[in-house]
Coordinates of C-alpha atoms and ligand atoms in Angstrom, one line a residue:
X1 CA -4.4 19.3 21.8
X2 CA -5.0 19.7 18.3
X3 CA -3.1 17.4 16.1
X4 CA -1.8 18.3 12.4
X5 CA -0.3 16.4 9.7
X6 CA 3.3 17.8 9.5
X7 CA 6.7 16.7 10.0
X8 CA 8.3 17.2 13.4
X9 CA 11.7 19.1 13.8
X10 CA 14.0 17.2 15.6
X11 CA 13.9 19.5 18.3
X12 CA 10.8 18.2 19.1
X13 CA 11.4 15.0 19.1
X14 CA 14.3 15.0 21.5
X15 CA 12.6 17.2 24.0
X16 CA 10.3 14.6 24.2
X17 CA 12.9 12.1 24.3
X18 CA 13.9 12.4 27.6
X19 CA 10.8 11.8 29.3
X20 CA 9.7 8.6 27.0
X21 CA 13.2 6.7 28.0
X22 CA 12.6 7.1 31.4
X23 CA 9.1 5.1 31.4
X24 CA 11.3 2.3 32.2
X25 CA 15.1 1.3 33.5
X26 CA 15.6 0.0 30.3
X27 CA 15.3 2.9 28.2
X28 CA 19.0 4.5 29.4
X29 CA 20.4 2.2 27.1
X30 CA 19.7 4.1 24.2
X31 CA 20.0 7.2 25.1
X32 CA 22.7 7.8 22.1
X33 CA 20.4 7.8 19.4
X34 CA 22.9 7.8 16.5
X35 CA 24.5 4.5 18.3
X36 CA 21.3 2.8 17.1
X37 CA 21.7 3.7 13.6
X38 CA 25.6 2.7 13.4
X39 CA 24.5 -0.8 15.0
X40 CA 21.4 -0.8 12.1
X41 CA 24.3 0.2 9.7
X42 CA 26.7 -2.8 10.9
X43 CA 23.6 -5.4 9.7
X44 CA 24.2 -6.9 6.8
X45 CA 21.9 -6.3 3.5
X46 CA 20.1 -9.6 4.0
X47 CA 18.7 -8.5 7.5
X48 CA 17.1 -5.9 6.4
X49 CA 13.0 -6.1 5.9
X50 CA 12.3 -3.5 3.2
X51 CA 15.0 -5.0 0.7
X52 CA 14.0 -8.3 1.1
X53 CA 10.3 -7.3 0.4
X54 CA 11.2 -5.0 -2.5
X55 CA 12.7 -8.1 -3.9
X56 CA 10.1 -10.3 -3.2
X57 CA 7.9 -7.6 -5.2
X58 CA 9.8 -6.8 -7.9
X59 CA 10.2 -11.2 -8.3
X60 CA 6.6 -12.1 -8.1
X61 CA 7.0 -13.7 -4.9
X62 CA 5.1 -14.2 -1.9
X63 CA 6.8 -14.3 0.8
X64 CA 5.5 -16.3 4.0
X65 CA 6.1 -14.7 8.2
X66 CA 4.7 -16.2 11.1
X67 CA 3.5 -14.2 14.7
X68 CA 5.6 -15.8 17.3
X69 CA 6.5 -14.5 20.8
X70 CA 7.7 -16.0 24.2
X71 CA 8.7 -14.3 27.4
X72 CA 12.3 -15.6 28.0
X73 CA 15.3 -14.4 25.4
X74 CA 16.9 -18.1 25.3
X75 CA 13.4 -20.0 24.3
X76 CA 12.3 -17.2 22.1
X77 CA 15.7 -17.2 20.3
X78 CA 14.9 -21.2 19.9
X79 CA 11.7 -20.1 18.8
X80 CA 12.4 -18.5 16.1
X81 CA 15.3 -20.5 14.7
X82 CA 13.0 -23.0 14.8
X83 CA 10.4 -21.7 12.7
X84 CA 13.6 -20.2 10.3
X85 CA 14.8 -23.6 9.8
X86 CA 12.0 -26.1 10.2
X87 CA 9.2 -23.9 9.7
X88 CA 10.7 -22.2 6.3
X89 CA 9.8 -18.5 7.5
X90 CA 11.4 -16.3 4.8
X91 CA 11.0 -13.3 7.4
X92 CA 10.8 -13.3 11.3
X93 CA 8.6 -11.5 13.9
X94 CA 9.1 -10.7 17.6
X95 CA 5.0 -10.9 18.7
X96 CA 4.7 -8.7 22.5
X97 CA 3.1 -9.6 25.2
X98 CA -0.3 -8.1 26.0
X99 CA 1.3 -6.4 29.0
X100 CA 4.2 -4.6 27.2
X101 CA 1.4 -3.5 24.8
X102 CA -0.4 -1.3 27.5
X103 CA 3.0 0.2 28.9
X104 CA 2.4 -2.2 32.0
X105 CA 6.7 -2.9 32.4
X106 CA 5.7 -4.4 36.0
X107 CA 3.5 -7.1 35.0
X108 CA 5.6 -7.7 32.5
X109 CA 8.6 -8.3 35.0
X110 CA 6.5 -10.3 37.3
X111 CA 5.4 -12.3 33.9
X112 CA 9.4 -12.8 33.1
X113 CA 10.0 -14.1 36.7
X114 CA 7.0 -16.5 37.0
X115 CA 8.2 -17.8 33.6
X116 CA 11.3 -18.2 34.8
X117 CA 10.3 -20.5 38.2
X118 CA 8.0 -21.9 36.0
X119 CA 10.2 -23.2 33.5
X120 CA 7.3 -22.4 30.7
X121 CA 6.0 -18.7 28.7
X122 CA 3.6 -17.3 31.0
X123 CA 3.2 -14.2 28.6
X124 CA 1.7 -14.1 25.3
X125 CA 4.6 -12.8 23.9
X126 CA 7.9 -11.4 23.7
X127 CA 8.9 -8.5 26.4
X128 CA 11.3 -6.5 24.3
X129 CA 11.0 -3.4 26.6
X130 CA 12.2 -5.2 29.9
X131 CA 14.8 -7.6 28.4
X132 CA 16.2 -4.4 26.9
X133 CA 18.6 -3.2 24.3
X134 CA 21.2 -6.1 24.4
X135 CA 18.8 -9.1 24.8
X136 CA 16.6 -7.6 21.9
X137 CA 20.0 -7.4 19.7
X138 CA 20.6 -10.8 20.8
X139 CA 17.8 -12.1 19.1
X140 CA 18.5 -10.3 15.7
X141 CA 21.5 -11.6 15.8
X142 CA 20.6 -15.3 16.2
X143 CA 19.0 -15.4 13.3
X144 CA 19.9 -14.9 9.7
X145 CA 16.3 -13.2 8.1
X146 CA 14.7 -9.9 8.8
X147 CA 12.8 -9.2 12.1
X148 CA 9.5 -7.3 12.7
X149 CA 7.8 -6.0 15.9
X150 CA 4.5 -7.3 15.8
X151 CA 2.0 -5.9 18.5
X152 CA -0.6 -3.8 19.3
X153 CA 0.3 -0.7 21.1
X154 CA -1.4 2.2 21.3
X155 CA 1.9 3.7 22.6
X156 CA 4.5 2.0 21.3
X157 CA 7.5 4.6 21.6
X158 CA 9.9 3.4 23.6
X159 CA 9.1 -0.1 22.3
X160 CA 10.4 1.7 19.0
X161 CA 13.2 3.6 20.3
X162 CA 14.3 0.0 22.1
X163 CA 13.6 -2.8 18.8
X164 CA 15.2 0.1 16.3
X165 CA 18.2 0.8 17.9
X166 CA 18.4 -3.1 18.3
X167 CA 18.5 -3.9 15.1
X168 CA 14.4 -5.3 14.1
X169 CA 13.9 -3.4 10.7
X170 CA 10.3 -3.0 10.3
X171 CA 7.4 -1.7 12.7
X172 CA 4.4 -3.2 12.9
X173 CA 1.3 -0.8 13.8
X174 CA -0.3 3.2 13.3
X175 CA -2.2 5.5 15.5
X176 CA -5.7 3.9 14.5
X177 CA -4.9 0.7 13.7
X178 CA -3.4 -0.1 17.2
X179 CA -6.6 2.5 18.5
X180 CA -9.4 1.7 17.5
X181 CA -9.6 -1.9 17.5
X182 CA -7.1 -2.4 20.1
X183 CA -8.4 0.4 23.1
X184 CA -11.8 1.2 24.5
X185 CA -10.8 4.7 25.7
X186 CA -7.9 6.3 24.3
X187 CA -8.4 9.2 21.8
X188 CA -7.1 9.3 18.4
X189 CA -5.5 12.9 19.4
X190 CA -3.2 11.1 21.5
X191 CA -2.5 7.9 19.5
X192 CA -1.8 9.7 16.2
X193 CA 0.7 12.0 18.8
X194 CA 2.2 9.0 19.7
X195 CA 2.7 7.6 16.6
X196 CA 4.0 10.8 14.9
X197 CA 7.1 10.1 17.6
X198 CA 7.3 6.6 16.1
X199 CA 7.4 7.5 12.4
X200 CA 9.7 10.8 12.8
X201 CA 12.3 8.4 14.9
X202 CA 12.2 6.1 11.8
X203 CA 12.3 9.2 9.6
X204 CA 15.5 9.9 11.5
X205 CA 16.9 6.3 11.1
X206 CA 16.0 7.5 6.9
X207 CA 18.0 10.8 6.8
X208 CA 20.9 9.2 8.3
X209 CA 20.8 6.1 5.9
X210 CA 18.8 3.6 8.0
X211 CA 15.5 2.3 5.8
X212 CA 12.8 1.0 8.3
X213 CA 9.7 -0.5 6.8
X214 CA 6.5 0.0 8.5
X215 CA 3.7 -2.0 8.2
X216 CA -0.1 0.1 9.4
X217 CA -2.3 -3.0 10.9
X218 CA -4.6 -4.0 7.9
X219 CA -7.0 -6.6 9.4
X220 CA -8.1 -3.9 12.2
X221 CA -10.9 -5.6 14.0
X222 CA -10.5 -8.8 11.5
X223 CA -14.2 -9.7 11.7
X224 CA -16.3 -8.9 8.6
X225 CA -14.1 -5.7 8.0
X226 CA -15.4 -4.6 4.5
X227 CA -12.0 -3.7 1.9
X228 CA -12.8 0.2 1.6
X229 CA -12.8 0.8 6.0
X230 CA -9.3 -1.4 6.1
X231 CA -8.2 0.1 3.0
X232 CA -8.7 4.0 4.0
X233 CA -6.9 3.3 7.8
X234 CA -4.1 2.0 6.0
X235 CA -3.7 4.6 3.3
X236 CA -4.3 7.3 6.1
X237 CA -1.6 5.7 8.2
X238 CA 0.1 5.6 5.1
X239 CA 0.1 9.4 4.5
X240 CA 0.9 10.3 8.4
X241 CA 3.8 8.0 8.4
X242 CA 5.2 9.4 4.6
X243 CA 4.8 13.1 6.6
X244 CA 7.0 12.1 9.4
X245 CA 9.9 10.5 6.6
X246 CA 8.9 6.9 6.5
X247 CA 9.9 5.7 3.0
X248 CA 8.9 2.0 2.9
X249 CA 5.1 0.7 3.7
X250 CA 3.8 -2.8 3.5
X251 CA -0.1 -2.2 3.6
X252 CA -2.1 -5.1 5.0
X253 CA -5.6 -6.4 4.6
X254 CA -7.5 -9.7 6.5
X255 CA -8.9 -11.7 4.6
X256 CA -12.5 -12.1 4.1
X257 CA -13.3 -15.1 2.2
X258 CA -14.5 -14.6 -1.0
X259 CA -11.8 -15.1 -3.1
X260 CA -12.6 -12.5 -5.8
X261 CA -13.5 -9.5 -3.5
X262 CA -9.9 -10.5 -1.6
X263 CA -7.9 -10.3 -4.7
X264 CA -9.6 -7.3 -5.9
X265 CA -8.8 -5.7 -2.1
X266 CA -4.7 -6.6 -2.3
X267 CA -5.0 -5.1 -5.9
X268 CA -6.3 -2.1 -4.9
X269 CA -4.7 -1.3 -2.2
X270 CA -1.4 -1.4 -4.0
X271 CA -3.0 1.0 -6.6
X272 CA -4.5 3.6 -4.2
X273 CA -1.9 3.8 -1.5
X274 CA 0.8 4.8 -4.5
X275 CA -1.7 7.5 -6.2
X276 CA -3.2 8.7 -2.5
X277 CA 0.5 8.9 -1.2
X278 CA 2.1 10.1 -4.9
X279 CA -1.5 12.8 -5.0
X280 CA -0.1 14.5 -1.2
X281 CA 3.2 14.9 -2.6
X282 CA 4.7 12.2 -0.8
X283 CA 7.5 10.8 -3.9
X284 CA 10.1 7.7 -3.8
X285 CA 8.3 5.7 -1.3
X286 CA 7.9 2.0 -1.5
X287 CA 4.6 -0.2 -0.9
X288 CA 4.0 -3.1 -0.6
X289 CA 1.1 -5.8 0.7
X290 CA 0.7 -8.1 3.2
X291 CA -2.0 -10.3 3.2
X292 CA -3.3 -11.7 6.4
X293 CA -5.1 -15.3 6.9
X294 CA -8.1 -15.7 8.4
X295 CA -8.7 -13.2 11.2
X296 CA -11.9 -15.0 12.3
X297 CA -12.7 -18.1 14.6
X298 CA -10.7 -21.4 13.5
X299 CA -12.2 -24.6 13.9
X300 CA -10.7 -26.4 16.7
X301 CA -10.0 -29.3 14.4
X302 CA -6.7 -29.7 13.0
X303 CA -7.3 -30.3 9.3
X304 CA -10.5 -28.3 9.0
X305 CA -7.5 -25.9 10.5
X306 CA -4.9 -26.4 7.9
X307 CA -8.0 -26.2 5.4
X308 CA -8.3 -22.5 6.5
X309 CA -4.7 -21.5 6.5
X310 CA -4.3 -23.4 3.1
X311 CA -7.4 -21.1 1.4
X312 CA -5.3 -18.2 2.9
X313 CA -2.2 -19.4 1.1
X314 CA -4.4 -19.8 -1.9
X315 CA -5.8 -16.3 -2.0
X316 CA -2.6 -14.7 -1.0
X317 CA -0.4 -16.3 -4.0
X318 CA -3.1 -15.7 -6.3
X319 CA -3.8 -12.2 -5.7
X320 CA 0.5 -11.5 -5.1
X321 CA 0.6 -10.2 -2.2
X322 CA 4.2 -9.5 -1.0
X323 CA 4.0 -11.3 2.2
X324 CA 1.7 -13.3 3.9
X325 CA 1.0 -13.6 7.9
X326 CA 0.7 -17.5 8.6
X327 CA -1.7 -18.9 11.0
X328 CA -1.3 -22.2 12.6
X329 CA -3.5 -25.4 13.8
X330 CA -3.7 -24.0 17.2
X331 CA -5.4 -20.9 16.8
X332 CA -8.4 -22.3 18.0
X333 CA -6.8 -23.0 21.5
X334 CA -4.8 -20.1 21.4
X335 CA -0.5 -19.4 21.8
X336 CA 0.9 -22.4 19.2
X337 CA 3.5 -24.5 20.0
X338 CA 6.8 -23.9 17.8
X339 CA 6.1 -27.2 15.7
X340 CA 2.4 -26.0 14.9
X341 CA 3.5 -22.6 14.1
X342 CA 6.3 -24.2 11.9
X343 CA 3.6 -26.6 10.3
X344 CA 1.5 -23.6 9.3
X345 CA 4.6 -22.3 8.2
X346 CA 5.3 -25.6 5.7
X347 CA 1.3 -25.2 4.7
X348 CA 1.7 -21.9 3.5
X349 CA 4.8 -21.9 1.5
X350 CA 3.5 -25.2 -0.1
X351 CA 0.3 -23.6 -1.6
X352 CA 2.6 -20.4 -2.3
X353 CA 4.8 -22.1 -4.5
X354 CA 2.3 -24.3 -6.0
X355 CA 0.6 -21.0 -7.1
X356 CA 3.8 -19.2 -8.3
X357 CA 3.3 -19.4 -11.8
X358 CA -0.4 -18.4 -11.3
X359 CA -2.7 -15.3 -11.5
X360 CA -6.8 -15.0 -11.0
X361 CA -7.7 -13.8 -14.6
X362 CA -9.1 -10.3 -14.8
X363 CA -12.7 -11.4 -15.3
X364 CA -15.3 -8.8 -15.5
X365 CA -16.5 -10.0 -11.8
X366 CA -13.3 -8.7 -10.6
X367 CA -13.4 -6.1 -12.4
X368 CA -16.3 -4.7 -10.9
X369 CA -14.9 -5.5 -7.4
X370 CA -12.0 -3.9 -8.3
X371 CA -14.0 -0.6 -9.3
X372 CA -16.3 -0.7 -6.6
X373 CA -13.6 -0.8 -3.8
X374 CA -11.9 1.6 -5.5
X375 CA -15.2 4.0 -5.6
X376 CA -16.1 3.3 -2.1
X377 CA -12.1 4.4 -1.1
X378 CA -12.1 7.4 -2.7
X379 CA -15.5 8.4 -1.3
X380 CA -14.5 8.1 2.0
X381 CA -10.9 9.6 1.6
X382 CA -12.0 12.5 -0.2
X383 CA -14.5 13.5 2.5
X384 CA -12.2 13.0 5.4
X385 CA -9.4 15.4 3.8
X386 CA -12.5 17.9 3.0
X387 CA -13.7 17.9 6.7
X388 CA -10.3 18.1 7.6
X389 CA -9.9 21.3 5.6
X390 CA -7.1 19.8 4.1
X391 CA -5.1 18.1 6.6
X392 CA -5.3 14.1 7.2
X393 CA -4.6 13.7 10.7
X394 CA -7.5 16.6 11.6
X395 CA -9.7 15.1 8.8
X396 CA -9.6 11.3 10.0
X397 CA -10.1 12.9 13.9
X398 CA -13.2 14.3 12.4
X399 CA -14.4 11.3 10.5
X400 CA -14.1 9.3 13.2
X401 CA -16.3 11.6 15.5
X402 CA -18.8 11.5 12.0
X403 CA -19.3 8.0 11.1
X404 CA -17.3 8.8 8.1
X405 CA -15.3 5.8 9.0
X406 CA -16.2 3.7 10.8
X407 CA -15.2 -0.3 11.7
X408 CA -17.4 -2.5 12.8
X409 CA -17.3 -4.4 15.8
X410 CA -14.6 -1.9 17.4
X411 CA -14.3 -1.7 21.4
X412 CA -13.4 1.9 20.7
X413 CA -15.7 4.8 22.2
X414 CA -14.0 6.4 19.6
X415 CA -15.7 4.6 16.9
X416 CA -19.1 5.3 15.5
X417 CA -19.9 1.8 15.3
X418 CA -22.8 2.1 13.1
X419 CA -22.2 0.4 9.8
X420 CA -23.6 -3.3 9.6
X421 CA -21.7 -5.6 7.5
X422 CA -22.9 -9.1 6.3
X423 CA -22.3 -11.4 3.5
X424 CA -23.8 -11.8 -0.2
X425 CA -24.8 -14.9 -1.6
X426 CA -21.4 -15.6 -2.5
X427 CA -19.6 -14.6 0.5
X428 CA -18.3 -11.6 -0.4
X429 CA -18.7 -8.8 2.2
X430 CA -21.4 -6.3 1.7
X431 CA -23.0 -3.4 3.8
X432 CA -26.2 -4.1 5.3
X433 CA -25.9 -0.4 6.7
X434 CA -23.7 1.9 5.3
X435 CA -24.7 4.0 8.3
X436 CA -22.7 7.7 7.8
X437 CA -20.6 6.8 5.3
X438 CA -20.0 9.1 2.3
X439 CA -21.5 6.8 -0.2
X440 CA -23.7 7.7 -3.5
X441 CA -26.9 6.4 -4.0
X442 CA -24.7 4.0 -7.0
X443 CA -23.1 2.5 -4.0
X444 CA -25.7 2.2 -1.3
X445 CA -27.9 0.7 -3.5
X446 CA -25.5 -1.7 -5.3
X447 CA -24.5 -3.2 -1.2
X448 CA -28.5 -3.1 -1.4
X449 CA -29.0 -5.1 -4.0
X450 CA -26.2 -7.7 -3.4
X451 CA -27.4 -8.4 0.0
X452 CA -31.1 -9.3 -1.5
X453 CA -30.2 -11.7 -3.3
X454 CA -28.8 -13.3 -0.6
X455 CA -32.5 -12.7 1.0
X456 CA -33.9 -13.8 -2.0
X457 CA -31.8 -17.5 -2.2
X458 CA -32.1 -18.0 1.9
X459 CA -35.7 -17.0 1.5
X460 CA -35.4 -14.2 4.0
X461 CA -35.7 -11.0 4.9
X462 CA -32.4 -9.5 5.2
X463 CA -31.8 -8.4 8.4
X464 CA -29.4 -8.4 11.4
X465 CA -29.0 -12.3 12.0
X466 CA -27.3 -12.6 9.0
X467 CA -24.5 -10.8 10.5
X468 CA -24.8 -13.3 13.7
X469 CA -25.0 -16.3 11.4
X470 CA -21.6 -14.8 9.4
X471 CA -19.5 -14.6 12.6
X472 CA -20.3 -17.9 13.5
X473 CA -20.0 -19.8 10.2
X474 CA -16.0 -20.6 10.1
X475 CA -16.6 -22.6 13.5
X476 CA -19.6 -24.4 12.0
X477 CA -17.0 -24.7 8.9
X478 CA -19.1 -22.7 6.6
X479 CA -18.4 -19.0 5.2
X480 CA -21.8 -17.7 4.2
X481 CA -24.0 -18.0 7.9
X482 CA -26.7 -19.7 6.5
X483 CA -30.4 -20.0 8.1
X484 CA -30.7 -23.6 10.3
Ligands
LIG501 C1 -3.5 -10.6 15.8 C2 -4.1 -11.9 16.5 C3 -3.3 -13.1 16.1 O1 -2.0 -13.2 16.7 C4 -1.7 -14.5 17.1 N1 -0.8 -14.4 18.2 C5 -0.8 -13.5 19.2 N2 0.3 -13.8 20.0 C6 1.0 -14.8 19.5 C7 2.2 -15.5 19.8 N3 2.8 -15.1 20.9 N4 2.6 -16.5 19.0 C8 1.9 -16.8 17.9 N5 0.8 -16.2 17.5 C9 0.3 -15.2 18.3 C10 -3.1 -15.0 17.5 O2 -3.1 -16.4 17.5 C11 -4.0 -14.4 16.5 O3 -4.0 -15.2 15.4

């Protein structure tokens, strides 16, 4: 099945309708489709995602969103209340559970009843699909800020069709960013389908007056991720979602450390995801950035914790970013309880507003990152719309199968898996191999050079176990893996 870049008639979308509601009892309840964008319509202004980031943007202002999730509609309402009131959340998410992710309804159901008995969550997150329609407005309702579906579904459609017409007004996710790092065996053909269905049900909710912000998954496999992979993913998702009527984008990036090469990545992405999308033709749509904290290993400590998650705050208010995604003193043990979630919450937005007022000055260090991100980008998005003889969704198929992009450390067989990505001397994150990617000999040699001096200061040949000693640093509270 060969997949194209171009809107889908309605027609197409309802014939395939039918069969994605059925995938579960739950889906009958939206059947009406246009009864899910009069209940959107009924929300006031303030619940709505896109306006309050558009604000935010148009303000300066950072704003500050947990990942939360529980598998009972009564706790999770508590749950987020809790973080809206103590924890200061200026917008809301509902995180899945891993089961609801794969389209696995029946775990899920078993997971809702065990939780029940149990009297405690015994998913990882929130199962909008089985609670259904009502439960899922439920929750929008008990709240008084914007809600997002955050996940990680490869095929998230009638999570969509369920969360829209319940009122959650932005989408969290893309065919490869919820591939590729997410699956082992599922073919981009299939997930950019899939996701096609997704944005051209939000470009419905559009037409008829309904704006849905969606939100491509920036950090992708969130270890050593170098700006220009997560920066072309999100712009192609970008693209494939404009196609299909999407409108508003909040474009994402994990952070990597190094504070200059992190505000030259938010800073960039904002500039190439309006001239990439504005260059296909795609006019009056809206982006904005979402900066994510530290994707890596946390130290189990607590304040070594809330050390981490304040640096994120740092960078994030520094290099204004419209939003930033908060993590919390338990990441190290794994889901937080609501009062650490809410006290990551408080970390963040104190840091935030501490750094209103601020910018990073535009030294000629990040200058050069700026230009080199912006270089490496273009090289690789250029070449996957010429080997796609024009169209994006064949062209990033085709890169894919290349090693024209590539992201390290994916599960995917999908991925080339190739490219070898350590640290410089001052943590910023450099290619040890550039392995197929379209890059000059300007490029290759400038990742060459910026990696020897790291050689050079360590006394070392540069070589593979510097990428072991990065992964491991954060838990030995370092950033830069250094040799014993
Ligand atoms: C993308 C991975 C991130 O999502 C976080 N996460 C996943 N599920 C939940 C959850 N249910 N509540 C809070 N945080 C969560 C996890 O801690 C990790 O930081």
């Amino acid at each position: 099945m060969e997949v194209l870049n171009k809107k889908w008639s309605m027609e197409k979308l309802m014939s395939l309708r039918k069969e994605i509601l059925a995938t579960w009892p739950t889906g009958s309840d939206v059947e009406d489709i246009d009864a899910g964008i009069e209940y959107q319509k009924s929300l006031p202004k303030s619940k709505n995602f896109a306006a309050k980031l558009l604000h935010a943007k148009e303000n300066g202002i950072t704003l500050v969103q947990p990942r939360a999730g529980v598998a009972l509609v009564n706790e999770h309402i508590g749950l987020l209340q809790f973080l809206q009131n103590e924890g200061q959340a200026d917008l809301l998410p509902s995180t899945i559970d891993s089961y609801t992710r794969q389209n696995r309804y029946q775990e899920a159901e078993k997971g809702i009843q065990e939780s029940i008995s149990s009297g405690r969550s015994l998913l990882n997150g929130f199962p909008a699909v089985n609670h259904g329609l009502e439960n899922c407005r439920r929750v929008v309702e008990s709240v008084n800020v914007p809600v997002q579906v955050r996940h990680g579904t490869p095929d998230a459609r009638l999570l969509a069709e369920i969360t829209l017409a319940a009122g959650f007004t932005d989408y969290e996710g893309g065919g490869i960013s919820y591939n590729i790092p997410y699956a082992k065996n599922v073919s981009l053909e299939k997930t950019i389908y899939y996701w096609q269905y997704v944005d051209r049900l939000i470009g419905y909710y559009h037409e008829n007056g309904v704006v849905i912000n969606r939100e491509p998954f920036g950090p992708l496999t969130g270890t050593l991720v170098p700006p220009c992979i997560s920066h072309t993913v999100a712009i192609v998702e970008a693209i494939l979602a404009a196609e299909q009527g999407v409108h508003n984008l909040t474009l994402g990036y994990g952070q990597c450390g190094n504070l200059v090469q992190d505000v030259a990545a938010i800073q960039t992405l904002q500039e190439l995801s309006e001239e990439y999308l504005l260059k296909n033709g795609y006019e009056n749509r809206h982006v904005t950035t979402v900066f994510h904290q530290w994707m890596g290993g946390f130290p189990q400590d607590e304040a070594k914790a809330f050390g981490v998650i304040s640096w994120g705050a740092a960078t994030a208010a520094l290099a204004k970013a419209t939003k930033v995604i908060v993590k919390t003193p338990h990441e190290a043990m794994g889901i937080p309880t609501k009062e650490a979630n809410a006290q990551g919450l408080r970390t963040t937005k104190q840091l935030v507003n501490m750094l209103k007022d601020q910018t990073l000055p535009l030294t000629n260090e990040l200058a050069e990152e700026k230009e080199m991100i912006k270089k490496e980008t273009r090289a690789i998005l250029d070449t996957i719309l010429k080997v796609g003889d024009g169209d994006w969704a064949r062209g990033i198929i085709r890169a894919f199968e290349a090693g024209i992009i590539d992201v390290p450390f994916a599960p995917s067989r999908y991925n080339a898996g190739r490219i070898l990505p350590a640290r410089d001397n001052n943590g910023a994150i450099r290619m040890l191999d550039t392995g197929d990617l379209p890059f000059d000999k300007e490029i290759i040699d400038f990742h060459k050079k910026k990696i020897a001096e790291r050689g050079e200061a360590e006394e070392r040949e540069p070589s593979f176990q510097m990428v072991i000693d990065d992964i491991y640093a954060i838990g030995k509270g370092m950033l830069v893996g250094r040799p014993n």
